[in-house]
XYZ file of C-alpha atoms in Angstrom:
330
model
C -14.841 40.356 -8.257
C -17.807 38.065 -8.722
C -17.732 37.948 -12.527
C -14.097 36.744 -12.483
C -15.038 34.173 -9.880
C -17.779 32.724 -12.040
C -15.698 32.514 -15.195
C -12.943 30.587 -13.473
C -15.023 27.691 -12.283
C -17.577 27.528 -15.056
C -18.871 24.083 -15.741
C -18.166 22.922 -12.195
C -21.440 22.220 -10.476
C -21.592 22.400 -6.726
C -18.615 24.718 -6.109
C -18.681 28.268 -4.779
C -15.459 30.249 -4.618
C -14.657 33.265 -2.461
C -11.265 34.936 -2.811
C -9.964 35.886 0.643
C -6.622 37.253 -0.489
C -5.786 38.002 -4.128
C -2.730 36.399 -5.708
C -0.250 37.849 -8.177
C 0.612 37.341 -11.843
C -1.258 35.348 -14.445
C -3.027 32.051 -13.847
C -0.262 29.417 -13.821
C -0.168 26.650 -16.426
C -1.433 23.334 -15.118
C -0.417 20.379 -17.282
C 0.150 16.705 -16.540
C 3.264 16.507 -14.413
C 2.955 20.030 -12.973
C 3.819 20.004 -9.285
C 1.588 22.155 -7.081
C 2.507 23.129 -3.518
C -0.253 24.570 -1.340
C -1.622 24.826 2.172
C -5.135 23.575 2.837
C -7.645 23.705 5.642
C -10.783 21.569 5.541
C -13.831 22.650 7.530
C -17.311 21.318 8.092
C -20.248 23.554 7.137
C -21.518 23.674 10.720
C -21.922 26.735 12.956
C -18.472 26.263 14.456
C -16.894 25.665 11.052
C -15.157 22.671 12.694
C -11.675 22.139 11.300
C -11.011 18.562 10.112
C -7.493 19.017 8.743
C -5.043 21.877 8.567
C -1.698 21.540 6.791
C -0.307 24.570 8.627
C -0.794 22.732 11.931
C 1.073 19.746 10.513
C 3.742 22.221 9.427
C 4.322 21.046 5.863
C 2.394 22.124 2.808
C 0.661 19.598 0.587
C 2.201 18.683 -2.763
C 0.420 17.018 -5.632
C 1.420 16.290 -9.197
C -1.310 17.053 -11.707
C -2.664 14.068 -13.604
C -1.130 11.624 -11.160
C -4.369 9.999 -10.079
C -4.368 11.842 -6.803
C -7.758 10.731 -5.599
C -9.175 14.091 -4.619
C -9.278 15.357 -8.194
C -11.552 18.218 -7.164
C -8.460 19.884 -5.675
C -6.894 19.997 -9.136
C -9.956 21.895 -10.373
C -9.912 24.332 -7.451
C -6.164 24.983 -7.586
C -6.176 25.600 -11.323
C -8.455 28.606 -10.711
C -5.864 30.252 -8.441
C -2.889 32.608 -8.780
C 0.348 32.345 -6.817
C -0.086 33.673 -3.278
C -3.865 33.598 -3.496
C -5.935 32.369 -0.556
C -9.467 31.266 -1.449
C -12.321 29.488 0.214
C -14.264 26.930 -1.781
C -17.592 25.521 -0.733
C -17.893 22.067 -2.312
C -21.038 20.015 -2.443
C -21.142 16.336 -1.455
C -20.628 15.123 -5.036
C -17.048 16.401 -4.733
C -16.318 15.451 -1.119
C -17.307 11.770 -0.913
C -13.773 10.380 -0.999
C -12.346 13.053 1.302
C -12.328 10.839 4.445
C -10.134 8.242 2.691
C -7.690 10.836 1.433
C -7.651 12.534 4.827
C -6.897 9.256 6.599
C -3.883 8.681 4.381
C -2.646 12.238 4.839
C -3.033 12.023 8.604
C -1.155 8.738 8.788
C 1.640 10.136 6.645
C 1.795 13.222 8.884
C 2.008 10.933 11.937
C 4.836 9.092 10.203
C 2.840 5.870 10.255
C 1.931 4.870 6.789
C 4.023 2.785 4.449
C 0.973 2.293 2.299
C 0.388 5.892 1.344
C 0.256 4.746 -2.271
C -3.349 3.911 -1.561
C -4.088 7.578 -2.094
C -2.507 7.524 -5.518
C -3.712 4.218 -6.898
C -6.915 2.415 -7.534
C -6.594 0.642 -4.199
C -9.495 2.736 -2.936
C -11.995 -0.093 -3.110
C -10.169 -2.113 -0.482
C -10.405 0.815 1.930
C -14.170 0.742 1.716
C -13.959 -2.707 3.205
C -12.641 -1.324 6.488
C -15.386 -0.557 8.928
C -13.399 2.153 10.608
C -10.844 4.602 9.306
C -9.393 4.913 12.797
C -10.565 8.511 13.213
C -14.044 9.241 14.605
C -14.629 12.453 12.660
C -13.738 10.703 9.380
C -15.915 7.677 10.173
C -18.787 10.077 10.745
C -18.161 11.701 7.370
C -17.838 8.315 5.637
C -21.246 7.280 6.935
C -22.857 10.532 5.892
C -20.933 12.618 3.331
C -21.390 16.361 3.775
C -20.444 19.498 1.853
C -17.074 20.882 2.967
C -15.177 24.139 2.886
C -11.614 23.981 1.549
C -9.477 27.031 2.256
C -6.501 26.809 -0.100
C -3.361 28.919 -0.311
C -1.390 28.433 -3.526
C 2.336 28.598 -2.768
C 4.180 27.239 -5.799
C 3.546 25.799 -9.244
C 6.488 24.021 -10.896
C 6.460 22.715 -14.455
C 7.734 19.137 -14.968
C 11.120 20.392 -16.138
C 11.585 22.626 -13.093
C 11.696 20.192 -10.231
C 13.317 16.966 -9.225
C 10.488 14.500 -9.778
C 9.728 12.320 -6.832
C 9.173 8.610 -6.961
C 5.457 8.714 -7.639
C 5.803 11.200 -10.474
C 8.182 8.931 -12.388
C 7.541 6.586 -15.276
C 7.367 2.873 -14.463
C 10.809 2.258 -15.872
C 12.297 5.062 -13.778
C 10.431 3.790 -10.735
C 11.898 0.312 -10.983
C 15.386 1.756 -11.484
C 14.943 3.776 -8.293
C 14.078 0.709 -6.173
C 17.551 -0.868 -5.743
C 19.035 2.583 -5.118
C 16.519 3.346 -2.361
C 16.922 -0.180 -0.986
C 20.687 0.312 -0.720
C 20.303 3.721 0.935
C 17.842 2.220 3.439
C 20.212 -0.607 4.330
C 23.063 1.830 4.841
C 20.987 4.044 7.143
C 19.817 0.951 9.044
C 23.418 -0.104 9.673
C 24.160 3.391 10.978
C 21.252 3.075 13.406
C 19.281 5.825 11.628
C 16.074 3.802 11.626
C 13.580 6.618 11.067
C 15.460 7.749 7.945
C 15.844 4.175 6.742
C 12.067 3.641 6.959
C 11.579 6.623 4.641
C 13.813 5.039 1.974
C 12.152 1.629 2.260
C 8.741 3.286 2.170
C 9.584 5.180 -0.995
C 10.851 2.009 -2.663
C 7.661 0.160 -1.678
C 5.567 2.989 -3.169
C 7.518 2.719 -6.434
C 6.897 -1.022 -6.641
C 3.229 -0.831 -5.690
C 2.607 1.850 -8.294
C 4.003 -0.351 -11.051
C 2.333 -3.452 -9.626
C -1.194 -2.021 -9.945
C -0.778 -2.195 -13.723
C 0.004 -5.932 -13.718
C -2.506 -8.749 -13.462
C -2.593 -10.093 -9.901
C -0.675 -13.356 -9.327
C 0.844 -13.343 -12.824
C 4.629 -13.770 -13.033
C 5.509 -10.034 -13.366
C 3.127 -9.219 -10.499
C 4.648 -11.930 -8.299
C 8.178 -10.710 -8.971
C 7.168 -7.228 -7.831
C 5.329 -8.690 -4.842
C 8.479 -10.503 -3.770
C 10.505 -7.287 -3.982
C 7.848 -5.389 -2.033
C 7.750 -8.072 0.676
C 11.522 -7.948 1.090
C 11.369 -4.179 1.547
C 8.396 -4.384 3.900
C 10.336 -6.837 6.067
C 13.312 -4.455 6.129
C 10.868 -1.739 7.089
C 9.586 -3.999 9.895
C 13.135 -4.529 11.144
C 13.415 -0.766 11.558
C 10.064 -0.695 13.349
C 11.290 -3.374 15.767
C 14.258 -1.164 16.599
C 11.883 1.758 17.032
C 9.701 -0.395 19.359
C 6.633 -0.137 17.093
C 5.717 -3.752 17.804
C 2.023 -3.687 16.947
C 2.713 -2.160 13.567
C 5.221 -4.956 12.871
C 2.559 -7.529 13.730
C 0.137 -5.802 11.348
C 2.505 -5.716 8.337
C 3.954 -9.201 8.799
C 0.441 -10.627 9.202
C -0.517 -9.055 5.871
C 2.428 -10.822 4.270
C 1.888 -14.276 5.801
C -1.819 -14.188 4.977
C -0.943 -13.774 1.306
C 2.311 -15.739 1.292
C 2.410 -18.372 4.043
C 5.889 -19.537 2.976
C 7.854 -16.423 3.968
C 9.905 -17.565 6.966
C 11.333 -14.139 7.722
C 7.828 -12.669 8.130
C 7.022 -15.275 10.790
C 10.400 -14.644 12.421
C 9.888 -10.873 12.708
C 6.302 -11.335 13.839
C 7.513 -13.776 16.475
C 10.016 -11.190 17.708
C 7.288 -8.549 17.921
C 4.968 -10.927 19.813
C 7.837 -11.713 22.176
C 8.272 -8.010 22.942
C 4.618 -7.561 23.900
C 4.448 -10.790 25.941
C 2.204 -12.706 23.534
C 3.886 -15.946 24.506
C 1.674 -18.458 22.658
C 1.740 -16.444 19.427
C 5.502 -15.998 19.606
C 6.100 -19.725 20.117
C 3.774 -20.572 17.252
C 5.551 -18.165 14.893
C 9.008 -19.446 15.826
C 7.964 -23.037 15.239
C 6.645 -22.025 11.801
C 10.054 -20.506 11.069
C 11.762 -23.829 11.851
C 9.318 -25.728 9.615
C 9.972 -23.360 6.721
C 13.690 -22.754 7.168
C 15.660 -25.139 9.367
C 18.721 -22.976 8.722
C 17.257 -20.408 11.131
C 17.542 -22.862 14.022
C 20.271 -20.961 15.833
C 18.524 -17.603 15.612
C 15.221 -19.090 16.772
C 16.897 -20.863 19.698
C 18.292 -17.532 20.835
C 14.882 -15.842 20.560
C 13.200 -18.619 22.531
C 15.796 -18.331 25.305
C 15.059 -14.606 25.555
C 11.318 -15.313 25.498
C 11.636 -17.797 28.378
C 13.612 -15.284 30.373
C 11.125 -12.485 29.703
C 8.142 -14.655 30.656
C 9.918 -15.731 33.842
C 10.560 -12.079 34.763
C 6.975 -11.124 34.021
C 5.574 -14.005 36.056
C 7.829 -13.044 38.950
C 6.636 -9.440 38.688
C 3.007 -10.540 38.623
C 3.572 -12.777 41.643
C 5.158 -9.917 43.557
C 2.349 -7.556 42.556
C -0.415 -9.934 43.656
C 1.385 -11.062 46.813
C 0.863 -7.592 48.218
C -2.814 -7.731 47.419
C -3.830 -10.818 49.387
């Protein structure tokens, strides 16, 4: 067995492969655009072999498209040494595992249904993630601080050539991507009207990913970039409207804040952020946002008036509740 093992990963320093279960057939062809479906488990090299991530637990296998700038390019190397149905364990040294925490964070957020910015895995937006002090997961923060070798246990399920599968948004050319945007936008709006908010978010998300992928190739703040930015903002705000319906208020505040920090003239972002603040009893912030809306777009006066009436009522109820709660205490 060992001689085959060595020939398959020649030239790759810092990788040891052990085949746990042999696959069938010849080695598949891996070319740009090939779609690979596989299960993975990532483990630390400690005594317990602590599991960091396991796609079988999540319930859906991982899919990547070769040559698509998926940031953990070491996986492309490992997978291309495997046959269909094979299960192998790869020990990978730190030179190959440094970016794993970032990729893992994105995959976890996608699995939790949280992340409309999953394009960060596929684009050169990695640098901005280094700016965050925390990835939001203790085990990943630990690994960020001190990269370690990892074990990847991979099971190769399917390899499809570019002609054999329906290419998803991030495997498309830029032209195809931009054509897909209005279609996805329309599907999202339709689902929103039917009250199918979770499904609508998926459509908006996919459209945002298409735009962001194209946008990374433009020069920031140039006209083409700004046009794409405007489209992305519109979709993000639609996405936020779904989140409001799904009562994900803090996430709305996060996304709308991103928009107003970059583009302080977008009235609708302030409006949706105001609504989210209202829902979590941030009275001062809500009032501030609604007054910004009126400055930017006096045509929203009626809508804002309605929101403020609801806010007053909610604050009154909360104050009454607090009074009742404390009355019993003294």
